[in-house]
Coordinates of C-alpha atoms in Angstrom, one line a residue:
Chain A
X1131 CA 0.0 0.0 0.0
X1132 CA 1.1 3.5 -0.7
X1133 CA 1.8 6.1 2.0
X1134 CA -1.3 8.1 1.1
X1135 CA -3.5 4.9 1.5
X1136 CA -2.0 4.2 4.9
X1137 CA -2.7 7.8 6.0
X1138 CA -6.4 7.6 4.8
X1139 CA -6.8 4.2 6.6
X1140 CA -5.5 5.7 9.8
X1141 CA -7.9 8.6 9.6
X1142 CA -11.0 6.6 8.8
X1143 CA -10.4 3.3 10.7
X1144 CA -7.5 4.0 13.1
X1145 CA -5.6 1.3 11.3
X1146 CA -1.9 0.9 11.1
X1147 CA -1.6 -1.1 7.9
X1148 CA -3.8 -4.2 7.4
X1149 CA -6.6 -4.8 9.9
X1150 CA -6.9 -7.8 12.2
X1151 CA -9.8 -10.3 11.6
X1152 CA -12.1 -10.1 8.6
X1153 CA -11.7 -7.1 6.3
X1154 CA -12.3 -5.8 2.8
X1155 CA -10.5 -2.8 1.5
X1156 CA -12.0 -1.0 -1.5
X1157 CA -9.5 1.3 -3.3
X1158 CA -10.5 3.5 -6.3
X1159 CA -13.4 1.3 -7.1
X1160 CA -11.4 -2.0 -7.1
X1161 CA -10.2 -4.6 -4.7
X1162 CA -7.6 -3.5 -2.2
X1163 CA -7.4 -6.7 -0.1
X1164 CA -9.7 -9.1 1.7
X1165 CA -9.6 -11.6 4.5
X1166 CA -12.4 -13.9 5.9
X1167 CA -12.4 -15.8 9.2
X1168 CA -14.0 -19.0 10.3
X1169 CA -17.2 -17.1 11.2
X1170 CA -17.2 -14.2 8.9
X1171 CA -17.4 -14.6 5.1
X1172 CA -17.2 -11.8 2.6
X1173 CA -18.3 -12.3 -1.0
X1174 CA -18.3 -9.9 -3.9
X1175 CA -21.9 -9.2 -5.1
X1176 CA -22.6 -10.5 -8.6
X1177 CA -25.5 -8.3 -9.5
X1178 CA -24.2 -4.9 -8.5
X1179 CA -21.1 -3.3 -7.0
X1180 CA -20.5 -4.2 -3.4
X1181 CA -20.1 -7.1 -1.0
X1182 CA -22.2 -9.5 1.2
X1183 CA -20.9 -10.0 4.7
X1184 CA -22.2 -13.1 6.5
X1185 CA -21.6 -13.5 10.2
X1186 CA -22.4 -16.9 11.6
X1187 CA -24.7 -17.3 14.6
X1188 CA -22.9 -17.1 17.9
X1189 CA -19.9 -15.1 16.6
X1190 CA -18.4 -13.3 19.6
X1191 CA -15.9 -10.5 19.9
X1192 CA -14.9 -10.4 16.3
X1193 CA -14.6 -7.4 14.0
X1194 CA -15.0 -6.6 10.3
X1195 CA -13.2 -3.7 8.7
X1196 CA -14.5 -2.4 5.4
X1197 CA -12.7 0.8 4.6
X1198 CA -13.0 2.6 1.3
X1199 CA -10.2 4.8 0.0
X1200 CA -10.3 7.1 -3.1
X1201 CA -7.2 8.8 -4.3
X1202 CA -8.2 9.3 -8.0
X1203 CA -9.9 12.5 -9.0
X1204 CA -13.1 12.2 -10.9
X1205 CA -14.1 8.8 -9.5
X1206 CA -17.8 8.4 -8.7
X1207 CA -19.2 5.2 -7.3
X1208 CA -22.3 3.7 -5.7
X1209 CA -21.7 0.6 -3.6
X1210 CA -24.1 -1.8 -1.8
X1211 CA -22.9 -3.6 1.2
X1212 CA -25.2 -6.1 3.0
X1213 CA -24.6 -7.5 6.4
X1214 CA -26.3 -10.7 7.5
X1215 CA -25.7 -11.2 11.2
X1216 CA -26.9 -14.4 12.8
X1217 CA -28.4 -14.8 16.3
X1218 CA -26.4 -14.3 19.5
X1219 CA -23.5 -12.4 17.9
X1220 CA -21.4 -9.6 19.4
X1221 CA -19.4 -7.9 16.7
X1222 CA -17.7 -4.7 15.7
X1223 CA -18.1 -3.4 12.2
X1224 CA -15.8 -0.5 11.2
X1225 CA -16.6 1.2 7.9
X1226 CA -15.4 4.6 6.7
X1227 CA -14.4 6.4 3.6
X1228 CA -11.4 8.6 2.9
X1229 CA -11.0 10.7 -0.2
X1230 CA -7.7 12.3 -1.2
X1231 CA -8.6 14.5 -4.1
X1232 CA -5.7 16.5 -5.6
X1233 CA -7.5 17.0 -9.0
X1234 CA -10.2 19.3 -10.2
X1235 CA -12.9 16.8 -10.8
X1236 CA -15.4 15.5 -8.2
X1237 CA -14.6 12.4 -6.2
X1238 CA -17.8 10.8 -4.8
X1239 CA -18.6 7.7 -2.8
X1240 CA -22.2 6.7 -2.1
X1241 CA -22.5 3.6 0.1
X1242 CA -25.7 1.8 0.9
X1243 CA -25.3 -0.4 3.9
X1244 CA -28.0 -2.7 5.0
X1245 CA -27.9 -4.7 8.3
X1246 CA -30.0 -7.6 9.1
X1247 CA -29.3 -8.2 12.8
X1248 CA -30.5 -11.5 14.2
X1249 CA -32.1 -12.2 17.6
X1250 CA -30.2 -11.0 20.6
X1251 CA -27.2 -9.9 18.6
X1252 CA -25.2 -6.8 19.5
X1253 CA -23.5 -4.8 16.8
X1254 CA -21.2 -1.8 17.2
X1255 CA -21.0 0.0 13.9
X1256 CA -18.5 2.8 13.4
X1257 CA -18.3 5.0 10.4
X1258 CA -15.8 7.8 9.7
X1259 CA -15.7 10.1 6.8
X1260 CA -12.6 12.1 5.9
X1261 CA -11.5 14.2 3.0
X1262 CA -8.3 15.9 2.1
X1263 CA -6.3 17.1 -0.9
X1264 CA -5.5 20.5 -2.2
X1265 CA -7.3 20.0 -5.6
X1266 CA -10.3 22.0 -6.5
X1267 CA -12.4 18.9 -7.1
X1268 CA -15.2 18.3 -4.7
X1269 CA -15.3 15.5 -2.2
X1270 CA -18.8 14.1 -1.8
X1271 CA -20.2 11.3 0.3
X1272 CA -23.8 10.2 0.6
X1273 CA -24.1 7.3 3.0
X1274 CA -27.3 5.4 3.4
X1275 CA -27.7 3.0 6.4
X1276 CA -30.7 0.7 6.8
X1277 CA -30.9 -1.5 9.9
X1278 CA -33.4 -4.2 10.8
X1279 CA -33.2 -5.4 14.4
X1280 CA -34.8 -8.6 15.4
X1281 CA -36.1 -9.4 18.9
X1282 CA -33.6 -8.4 21.6
X1283 CA -31.0 -7.2 19.1
X1284 CA -29.1 -3.9 19.4
X1285 CA -27.0 -1.6 17.3
X1286 CA -24.7 1.1 18.6
X1287 CA -23.9 3.3 15.6
X1288 CA -21.2 6.0 15.7
X1289 CA -20.8 8.3 12.7
X1290 CA -18.2 11.0 12.5
X1291 CA -17.5 13.5 9.7
X1292 CA -14.8 16.0 10.8
X1293 CA -13.6 18.3 8.0
X1294 CA -12.9 17.8 4.4
X1295 CA -16.2 16.6 2.9
X1296 CA -17.8 19.3 0.7
X1297 CA -21.3 17.8 0.5
X1298 CA -22.9 15.0 2.3
X1299 CA -26.5 13.7 2.5
X1300 CA -26.8 11.1 5.1
X1301 CA -29.9 8.8 5.3
X1302 CA -30.4 6.4 8.2
X1303 CA -33.3 4.1 8.9
X1304 CA -33.6 1.7 11.8
X1305 CA -36.6 -0.6 12.5
X1306 CA -36.5 -2.0 16.0
X1307 CA -38.3 -5.2 16.9
X1308 CA -39.4 -6.3 20.4
X1309 CA -36.9 -5.4 23.1
X1310 CA -34.4 -4.1 20.5
X1311 CA -32.2 -1.2 21.3
X1312 CA -30.9 1.5 18.9
X1313 CA -28.2 4.0 19.9
X1314 CA -27.0 6.5 17.3
X1315 CA -24.2 9.0 18.0
X1316 CA -23.6 11.5 15.2
X1317 CA -20.7 14.0 15.1
X1318 CA -20.4 16.5 12.4
X1319 CA -18.2 19.5 11.7
X1320 CA -18.6 21.5 8.5
X1321 CA -16.5 24.5 7.4
X1322 CA -16.0 26.6 4.3
X1323 CA -19.0 26.4 2.0
X1324 CA -19.7 22.8 2.9
X1325 CA -23.2 21.5 3.1
X1326 CA -24.5 18.5 5.2
X1327 CA -27.9 17.0 5.6
X1328 CA -28.8 14.2 7.9
X1329 CA -32.2 12.5 7.5
X1330 CA -32.9 9.9 10.2
X1331 CA -35.8 7.6 10.8
X1332 CA -36.1 5.4 13.9
X1333 CA -39.2 3.2 14.0
X1334 CA -39.8 1.6 17.4
X1335 CA -42.0 -1.1 16.2
X1336 CA -41.7 -3.8 18.9
X1337 CA -42.9 -3.9 22.5
X1338 CA -40.2 -2.5 24.9
X1339 CA -37.9 -1.3 22.1
X1340 CA -35.9 1.8 22.8
X1341 CA -34.1 4.4 20.7
X1342 CA -31.6 7.1 21.6
X1343 CA -30.1 9.6 19.1
X1344 CA -27.3 12.0 20.2
X1345 CA -26.3 14.4 17.5
X1346 CA -23.5 17.0 18.0
X1347 CA -22.5 19.4 15.3
X1348 CA -20.4 22.4 14.6
X1349 CA -21.0 24.6 11.6
X1350 CA -18.3 27.1 10.7
X1351 CA -17.7 29.8 8.1
X1352 CA -20.6 29.8 5.5
X1353 CA -21.4 26.1 5.9
X1354 CA -25.0 24.8 6.2
X1355 CA -26.4 21.9 8.1
X1356 CA -29.9 20.4 8.1
X1357 CA -31.1 17.7 10.5
X1358 CA -34.3 15.7 10.2
X1359 CA -34.3 13.1 13.0
X1360 CA -37.6 11.3 13.2
X1361 CA -38.6 8.9 16.0
X1362 CA -41.9 6.9 15.7
X1363 CA -43.3 4.9 18.6
X1364 CA -45.7 2.1 17.4
X1365 CA -45.8 0.1 20.6
X1366 CA -44.8 0.4 24.3
X1367 CA -41.3 1.9 23.8
X1368 CA -39.0 4.7 24.9
X1369 CA -37.3 7.1 22.5
X1370 CA -35.0 10.1 23.1
X1371 CA -33.5 12.4 20.5
X1372 CA -31.0 15.0 21.5
X1373 CA -29.4 17.5 19.1
X1374 CA -26.8 20.1 20.1
X1375 CA -25.2 22.4 17.6
X1376 CA -22.6 25.1 17.8
X1377 CA -22.9 27.8 15.1
X1378 CA -20.0 30.0 14.1
X1379 CA -19.2 32.6 11.5
X1380 CA -22.0 33.0 8.9
X1381 CA -23.1 29.4 9.1
X1382 CA -26.7 28.3 9.1
X1383 CA -28.2 25.3 11.0
X1384 CA -31.7 23.9 10.8
X1385 CA -32.9 21.3 13.2
X1386 CA -36.3 19.8 12.3
X1387 CA -36.9 16.7 14.4
X1388 CA -40.2 14.8 14.7
X1389 CA -41.5 12.6 17.4
X1390 CA -44.6 10.6 16.4
X1391 CA -46.6 8.6 19.0
X1392 CA -48.8 6.0 17.3
X1393 CA -49.3 4.2 20.6
X1394 CA -50.5 5.4 23.9
X1395 CA -47.6 3.5 25.5
X1396 CA -45.0 5.3 23.5
X1397 CA -42.8 7.7 25.5
X1398 CA -40.9 10.0 23.3
X1399 CA -38.7 13.0 24.2
X1400 CA -36.9 15.4 22.0
X1401 CA -34.4 18.2 22.9
X1402 CA -32.5 20.5 20.5
X1403 CA -30.3 23.5 21.1
X1404 CA -28.4 25.7 18.7
X1405 CA -26.1 28.4 20.0
X1406 CA -22.6 29.8 19.8
X1407 CA -19.7 29.1 22.1
X1408 CA -20.3 31.0 25.4
X1409 CA -17.9 33.9 25.7
X1410 CA -17.1 33.2 29.3
X1411 CA -15.8 29.7 28.3
X1412 CA -13.4 31.3 25.9
X1413 CA -12.3 33.9 28.4
X1414 CA -11.7 31.2 31.1
X1415 CA -9.4 29.2 28.8
X1416 CA -7.6 32.4 27.7
X1417 CA -6.8 33.3 31.3
X1418 CA -5.1 29.8 31.4
X1419 CA -2.7 31.0 28.6
X1420 CA -4.4 29.9 25.4
X1421 CA -5.0 32.2 22.5
X1422 CA -8.6 32.8 21.4
X1423 CA -8.2 30.4 18.5
X1424 CA -6.7 27.7 20.7
X1425 CA -9.5 28.2 23.3
X1426 CA -12.1 27.8 20.6
X1427 CA -10.4 24.7 19.2
X1428 CA -10.3 23.1 22.7
X1429 CA -14.0 23.8 23.3
X1430 CA -15.0 22.3 19.9
X1431 CA -12.8 19.2 20.6
X1432 CA -14.5 18.6 23.9
X1433 CA -17.9 19.1 22.4
X1434 CA -17.3 16.6 19.6
X1435 CA -15.5 14.1 21.8
Chain B
X1333 CA -79.4 38.0 24.4
X1334 CA -80.7 34.5 24.7
X1335 CA -79.7 32.0 27.4
X1336 CA -77.6 30.0 25.0
X1337 CA -75.7 33.1 23.9
X1338 CA -74.9 34.0 27.4
X1339 CA -73.6 30.5 28.1
X1340 CA -71.3 30.6 25.0
X1341 CA -70.1 34.1 26.0
X1342 CA -69.2 32.8 29.5
X1343 CA -67.4 29.8 28.0
X1344 CA -65.3 31.7 25.5
X1345 CA -64.7 35.0 27.3
X1346 CA -65.7 34.5 30.9
X1347 CA -68.3 37.2 30.4
X1348 CA -71.5 37.7 32.4
X1349 CA -73.5 39.5 29.8
X1350 CA -72.2 42.5 28.0
X1351 CA -68.4 43.2 28.4
X1352 CA -66.9 46.4 29.9
X1353 CA -64.9 48.7 27.6
X1354 CA -64.8 48.3 23.8
X1355 CA -66.4 45.3 22.3
X1356 CA -67.9 43.8 19.2
X1357 CA -70.1 40.7 19.4
X1358 CA -70.6 38.7 16.2
X1359 CA -73.7 36.4 16.3
X1360 CA -74.6 34.0 13.5
X1361 CA -72.7 36.1 10.9
X1362 CA -74.4 39.4 11.9
X1363 CA -74.0 42.2 14.4
X1364 CA -74.7 41.2 18.1
X1365 CA -73.6 44.5 19.7
X1366 CA -70.7 47.0 19.6
X1367 CA -69.2 49.6 21.9
X1368 CA -66.2 51.9 21.2
X1369 CA -64.3 54.1 23.8
X1370 CA -62.4 57.3 23.5
X1371 CA -59.2 55.4 22.6
X1372 CA -60.6 52.3 20.9
X1373 CA -62.6 52.6 17.7
X1374 CA -64.2 49.6 15.9
X1375 CA -65.3 49.9 12.3
X1376 CA -67.0 47.4 10.0
X1377 CA -64.9 46.6 7.0
X1378 CA -66.3 47.7 3.7
X1379 CA -64.4 45.4 1.4
X1380 CA -64.8 42.0 3.1
X1381 CA -66.5 40.6 6.3
X1382 CA -64.8 41.7 9.5
X1383 CA -63.8 44.7 11.5
X1384 CA -60.9 47.1 11.9
X1385 CA -59.9 47.9 15.5
X1386 CA -57.9 51.0 16.0
X1387 CA -56.2 51.6 19.3
X1388 CA -54.8 55.1 19.9
X1389 CA -51.1 55.6 20.9
X1390 CA -50.7 55.6 24.7
X1391 CA -53.9 53.7 25.5
X1392 CA -53.3 52.0 28.9
X1393 CA -55.1 49.3 30.7
X1394 CA -58.1 49.0 28.3
X1395 CA -59.6 45.9 26.9
X1396 CA -61.4 44.9 23.7
X1397 CA -63.7 41.9 23.6
X1398 CA -64.6 40.5 20.2
X1399 CA -66.4 37.2 20.8
X1400 CA -68.1 35.2 18.0
X1401 CA -71.1 33.0 18.7
X1402 CA -72.8 30.6 16.3
X1403 CA -76.0 28.9 17.2
X1404 CA -77.3 28.2 13.7
X1405 CA -76.4 24.9 12.1
X1406 CA -75.0 25.0 8.6
X1407 CA -73.4 28.5 9.0
X1408 CA -69.9 28.9 7.5
X1409 CA -68.0 32.1 7.7
X1410 CA -64.6 33.6 7.0
X1411 CA -63.9 36.9 8.9
X1412 CA -61.0 39.3 8.8
X1413 CA -60.2 41.3 11.9
X1414 CA -57.3 43.8 11.8
X1415 CA -55.9 45.4 14.9
X1416 CA -53.9 48.6 14.5
X1417 CA -52.3 49.3 17.9
X1418 CA -50.4 52.6 18.3
X1419 CA -47.2 53.1 20.3
X1420 CA -46.9 52.8 24.0
X1421 CA -50.1 51.0 24.6
X1422 CA -50.9 48.3 27.2
X1423 CA -54.1 46.5 26.2
X1424 CA -56.0 43.2 26.6
X1425 CA -57.7 41.7 23.6
X1426 CA -60.1 38.9 24.2
X1427 CA -61.3 36.9 21.2
X1428 CA -63.0 33.6 21.1
X1429 CA -65.6 31.6 19.3
X1430 CA -68.4 29.4 20.6
X1431 CA -70.5 27.1 18.5
X1432 CA -73.7 25.5 19.6
X1433 CA -74.7 23.1 16.9
X1434 CA -77.8 21.1 17.4
X1435 CA -78.4 20.4 13.7
X1436 CA -76.9 18.0 11.3
X1437 CA -75.0 20.5 9.1
X1438 CA -71.5 21.8 9.6
X1439 CA -71.0 25.1 11.5
X1440 CA -67.7 26.7 10.7
X1441 CA -65.9 29.8 11.8
X1442 CA -62.6 30.8 10.1
X1443 CA -61.1 34.0 11.6
X1444 CA -58.0 35.8 10.2
X1445 CA -56.6 38.1 12.9
X1446 CA -53.8 40.5 12.0
X1447 CA -52.1 42.6 14.6
X1448 CA -49.9 45.6 13.9
X1449 CA -48.3 46.4 17.3
X1450 CA -46.6 49.8 17.6
X1451 CA -43.3 50.6 19.3
X1452 CA -43.1 49.6 23.0
X1453 CA -46.7 48.5 23.1
X1454 CA -47.8 45.4 25.2
X1455 CA -50.7 43.3 24.0
X1456 CA -52.2 40.4 25.9
X1457 CA -54.3 38.3 23.4
X1458 CA -56.6 35.6 24.7
X1459 CA -58.5 33.3 22.4
X1460 CA -60.8 30.5 23.5
X1461 CA -62.6 28.0 21.3
X1462 CA -65.6 26.0 22.5
X1463 CA -68.1 23.8 20.9
X1464 CA -71.3 22.1 22.1
X1465 CA -74.6 20.8 20.9
X1466 CA -76.0 17.3 20.5
X1467 CA -76.5 17.6 16.7
X1468 CA -74.5 15.5 14.3
X1469 CA -73.3 18.6 12.4
X1470 CA -69.5 19.2 12.7
X1471 CA -68.1 22.2 14.6
X1472 CA -65.0 23.5 12.8
X1473 CA -62.7 26.4 13.5
X1474 CA -59.6 27.5 11.6
X1475 CA -58.0 30.5 13.2
X1476 CA -55.2 32.3 11.6
X1477 CA -53.2 34.9 13.6
X1478 CA -50.5 37.1 12.1
X1479 CA -48.6 39.5 14.4
X1480 CA -46.1 42.2 13.5
X1481 CA -44.2 43.5 16.5
X1482 CA -42.4 46.8 16.1
X1483 CA -39.3 47.7 18.2
X1484 CA -39.7 46.9 21.9
X1485 CA -43.3 45.7 21.4
X1486 CA -44.6 42.5 23.0
X1487 CA -47.5 40.0 22.6
X1488 CA -48.5 37.5 25.2
X1489 CA -50.9 35.1 23.4
X1490 CA -53.0 32.5 25.1
X1491 CA -55.0 30.1 23.0
X1492 CA -57.2 27.4 24.5
X1493 CA -59.4 24.8 22.9
X1494 CA -60.8 22.4 25.4
X1495 CA -63.4 19.9 24.0
X1496 CA -66.1 20.3 21.4
X1497 CA -64.3 21.3 18.2
X1498 CA -64.3 18.5 15.6
X1499 CA -61.6 19.9 13.4
X1500 CA -59.2 22.7 13.7
X1501 CA -56.3 24.0 11.7
X1502 CA -54.5 26.8 13.5
X1503 CA -51.9 29.0 11.8
X1504 CA -49.9 31.5 13.7
X1505 CA -47.1 33.7 12.4
X1506 CA -45.3 36.3 14.4
X1507 CA -42.5 38.6 13.2
X1508 CA -40.5 40.2 16.0
X1509 CA -38.6 43.5 15.5
X1510 CA -35.6 44.7 17.6
X1511 CA -36.1 44.0 21.3
X1512 CA -39.6 42.6 20.7
X1513 CA -40.9 39.7 22.8
X1514 CA -43.3 36.9 21.9
X1515 CA -44.9 34.5 24.4
X1516 CA -47.4 32.0 23.1
X1517 CA -49.2 29.5 25.4
X1518 CA -51.2 27.0 23.6
X1519 CA -53.6 24.5 25.3
X1520 CA -55.4 21.9 23.4
X1521 CA -57.6 18.8 24.3
X1522 CA -59.1 16.6 21.6
X1523 CA -61.4 13.7 22.1
X1524 CA -63.6 11.3 20.0
X1525 CA -62.5 11.4 16.4
X1526 CA -61.4 15.1 16.5
X1527 CA -58.4 16.3 14.6
X1528 CA -56.2 19.3 15.4
X1529 CA -53.3 20.8 13.6
X1530 CA -51.2 23.8 14.8
X1531 CA -48.7 25.4 12.4
X1532 CA -46.7 28.1 14.1
X1533 CA -43.9 30.3 12.7
X1534 CA -42.0 32.7 14.9
X1535 CA -39.4 34.9 13.2
X1536 CA -37.0 36.6 15.5
X1537 CA -35.9 39.3 13.1
X1538 CA -34.6 42.1 15.2
X1539 CA -31.6 42.3 17.5
X1540 CA -32.4 41.1 21.0
X1541 CA -35.8 39.8 20.2
X1542 CA -37.0 36.8 22.1
X1543 CA -39.7 34.1 21.7
X1544 CA -41.1 31.5 23.9
X1545 CA -43.7 28.9 22.9
X1546 CA -45.3 26.6 25.5
X1547 CA -47.7 24.1 24.1
X1548 CA -49.6 21.6 26.2
X1549 CA -51.9 19.1 24.7
X1550 CA -54.0 16.0 25.6
X1551 CA -55.2 13.6 22.9
X1552 CA -57.9 11.2 23.9
X1553 CA -59.9 8.4 22.2
X1554 CA -59.0 8.2 18.5
X1555 CA -58.2 11.9 18.1
X1556 CA -55.2 13.1 16.2
X1557 CA -52.9 16.1 16.7
X1558 CA -50.1 17.5 14.7
X1559 CA -47.8 20.3 15.8
X1560 CA -45.4 22.3 13.6
X1561 CA -43.8 25.0 15.7
X1562 CA -41.0 26.7 13.8
X1563 CA -38.6 29.3 15.4
X1564 CA -36.2 31.2 13.2
X1565 CA -33.4 33.4 14.6
X1566 CA -32.2 36.0 12.1
X1567 CA -30.2 38.2 14.5
X1568 CA -28.9 38.1 18.1
X1569 CA -32.0 36.6 19.8
X1570 CA -33.2 33.9 22.2
X1571 CA -35.9 31.4 21.4
X1572 CA -37.4 28.6 23.3
X1573 CA -40.1 26.1 22.2
X1574 CA -41.5 23.6 24.7
X1575 CA -44.2 21.0 23.7
X1576 CA -45.7 18.5 26.1
X1577 CA -48.4 16.1 25.2
X1578 CA -50.3 13.5 27.0
X1579 CA -51.6 10.6 24.8
X1580 CA -54.5 8.4 25.8
X1581 CA -56.7 5.7 24.3
X1582 CA -55.9 5.1 20.6
X1583 CA -54.9 8.7 19.9
X1584 CA -52.0 9.8 17.7
X1585 CA -49.7 12.8 18.2
X1586 CA -47.0 14.1 15.9
X1587 CA -44.7 16.9 17.1
X1588 CA -42.5 18.3 14.3
X1589 CA -40.7 21.4 15.5
X1590 CA -38.0 23.3 13.7
X1591 CA -35.4 25.6 15.1
X1592 CA -33.5 27.5 12.4
X1593 CA -30.4 29.6 13.2
X1594 CA -29.6 32.0 10.4
X1595 CA -27.3 34.0 12.6
X1596 CA -24.4 33.0 14.7
X1597 CA -25.9 35.1 17.5
X1598 CA -29.1 33.2 17.6
X1599 CA -29.7 31.0 20.6
X1600 CA -32.5 28.5 20.1
X1601 CA -33.8 25.7 22.2
X1602 CA -36.5 23.1 21.6
X1603 CA -37.9 20.5 23.9
X1604 CA -40.8 18.1 23.3
X1605 CA -42.2 15.1 25.1
X1606 CA -45.1 12.8 24.4
X1607 CA -46.2 10.2 27.0
X1608 CA -49.1 8.9 28.9
X1609 CA -50.1 9.7 32.5
X1610 CA -47.7 8.1 34.9
X1611 CA -49.4 5.1 36.6
X1612 CA -48.0 6.1 40.0
X1613 CA -49.6 9.6 39.8
X1614 CA -53.0 7.9 39.4
X1615 CA -52.4 5.4 42.2
X1616 CA -51.4 8.2 44.5
X1617 CA -54.6 10.1 43.9
X1618 CA -56.6 6.9 44.2
X1619 CA -55.2 6.3 47.7
X1620 CA -56.6 9.8 48.5
X1621 CA -60.1 8.5 47.7
X1622 CA -60.6 9.4 44.1
X1623 CA -61.8 6.9 41.5
X1624 CA -59.5 6.2 38.6
X1625 CA -61.6 8.5 36.3
X1626 CA -61.5 11.3 38.8
X1627 CA -57.8 10.9 39.3
X1628 CA -57.2 11.1 35.5
X1629 CA -59.4 14.2 35.3
X1630 CA -57.5 15.9 38.1
X1631 CA -54.2 15.2 36.4
X1632 CA -55.3 16.5 33.1
X1633 CA -56.8 19.6 34.7
X1634 CA -53.5 20.4 36.4
X1635 CA -51.6 19.7 33.1
X1636 CA -53.7 22.1 31.1
X1637 CA -53.9 24.8 33.9

């Protein structure tokens, strides 16, 4: 692997070289390496671009890395990855896409990830987006994530996009069965003239299902962000959506959540706040010797931690 | 006035007979009485149904009552009332509509109220909706309220619809100038197969403007409620939207707020919660000797207080 590939892998998957366990690296639309394990089998799709990942029932404490790296300018791809996770598993899935665009054409990765999570399985899904390159070509990512949780299953999804992606439209849909649990943590920072939209739908369909969405974002310069988190309760369930945003410069942020109770036994809560960094927080850090810029950076870092 | 008129007036405006101060009573689409004062002049519009209410600058501690009562079945009306409020006023405006429908045809009142509130004036606006009558004819009310607040002006708007209105679509829009203050308290109870929709837009346009929306609702039986409160901050401002709903029976509630920061100096907060009455609250009141129904009624009463 080239140096630039290794740097992108580190940014999006905290990897030093090739991952442990099962993995599939996609590089510039082609194969960049693959490994299966006894319990985790990865196959290339035959009908469209993408892979099928099959995780055997009872697989415990294993991980799958499926990073995507793009270093060619002008590459645009749409990839479908399907995860079939058996019952009683406990696995980590680490996805992510890094684009290094030094050219003047748009580089774009659109990934559609669908998870079928079997009874009582626990999945931790981490997705990082990162862009760099001094070229004028845009770096675009439109991830779509669809999750079906069977009885007692859970997903803990962490998505992070910190700097470098010019335009993103994220769509997430989770359907939770009886006793299933959804936790989504979304972290986003936009700067320059970037735009980001996050459309999220959580359907608490089964009895005693629960959902929690924590969204934290920072919009700098003239960037624009729009959030549409929707939580629907169709049975006895508990749902909580919390969106906090810091606005800076001439940025614009819209937060348009929806909580929808279709059952008298649904308990749904939503909280959202948009505001700038409190002046006294900056002053306090400056008295400790930081410059205004350093103080601001520290506060944002803590906020997006 | 007839006995039924007096009962409706009491329900919607807490009036015992004719109001004090300026008033205009509209009954079954016609004139039901009017009084002006030295500072408050009411004129019938010449181009469309409705009235113009002109309040002279400096008018202090006066009130205007403009109740509407409908006792005929099959009456449908659309009325425009415009309020021109001078500078430095402090006035109470009490509107409201009561429908007594014993027939089988729909009785409907749609009122468009526009307020032009002059510099540093304070307006308290109270609007109550009430329906009754054992007829099969529907009782429908679609109020539209538009408020323009000049510098330093304020409006405190209280709307209440407790029982009896089969269908309502409420639209409220407030534009707040520099230092202006908007407070809206909305109370709603629907039952049977009633539907209610409330669409609200608060635009904090001026520096140091502020807005606060408190919405409390109860949906019983198979009734349906939808809330769309939107708060936009276009300057240094503070906005807070708070929606709490109690869901009962097979009712459905959607709460779809939006907070939109178009300025880095806008501070906006939203909170929403939908849930049923806590079981331990009922148990506690039952140990004090109340039946389950009485306990429920007491809790709802407190919630909508």
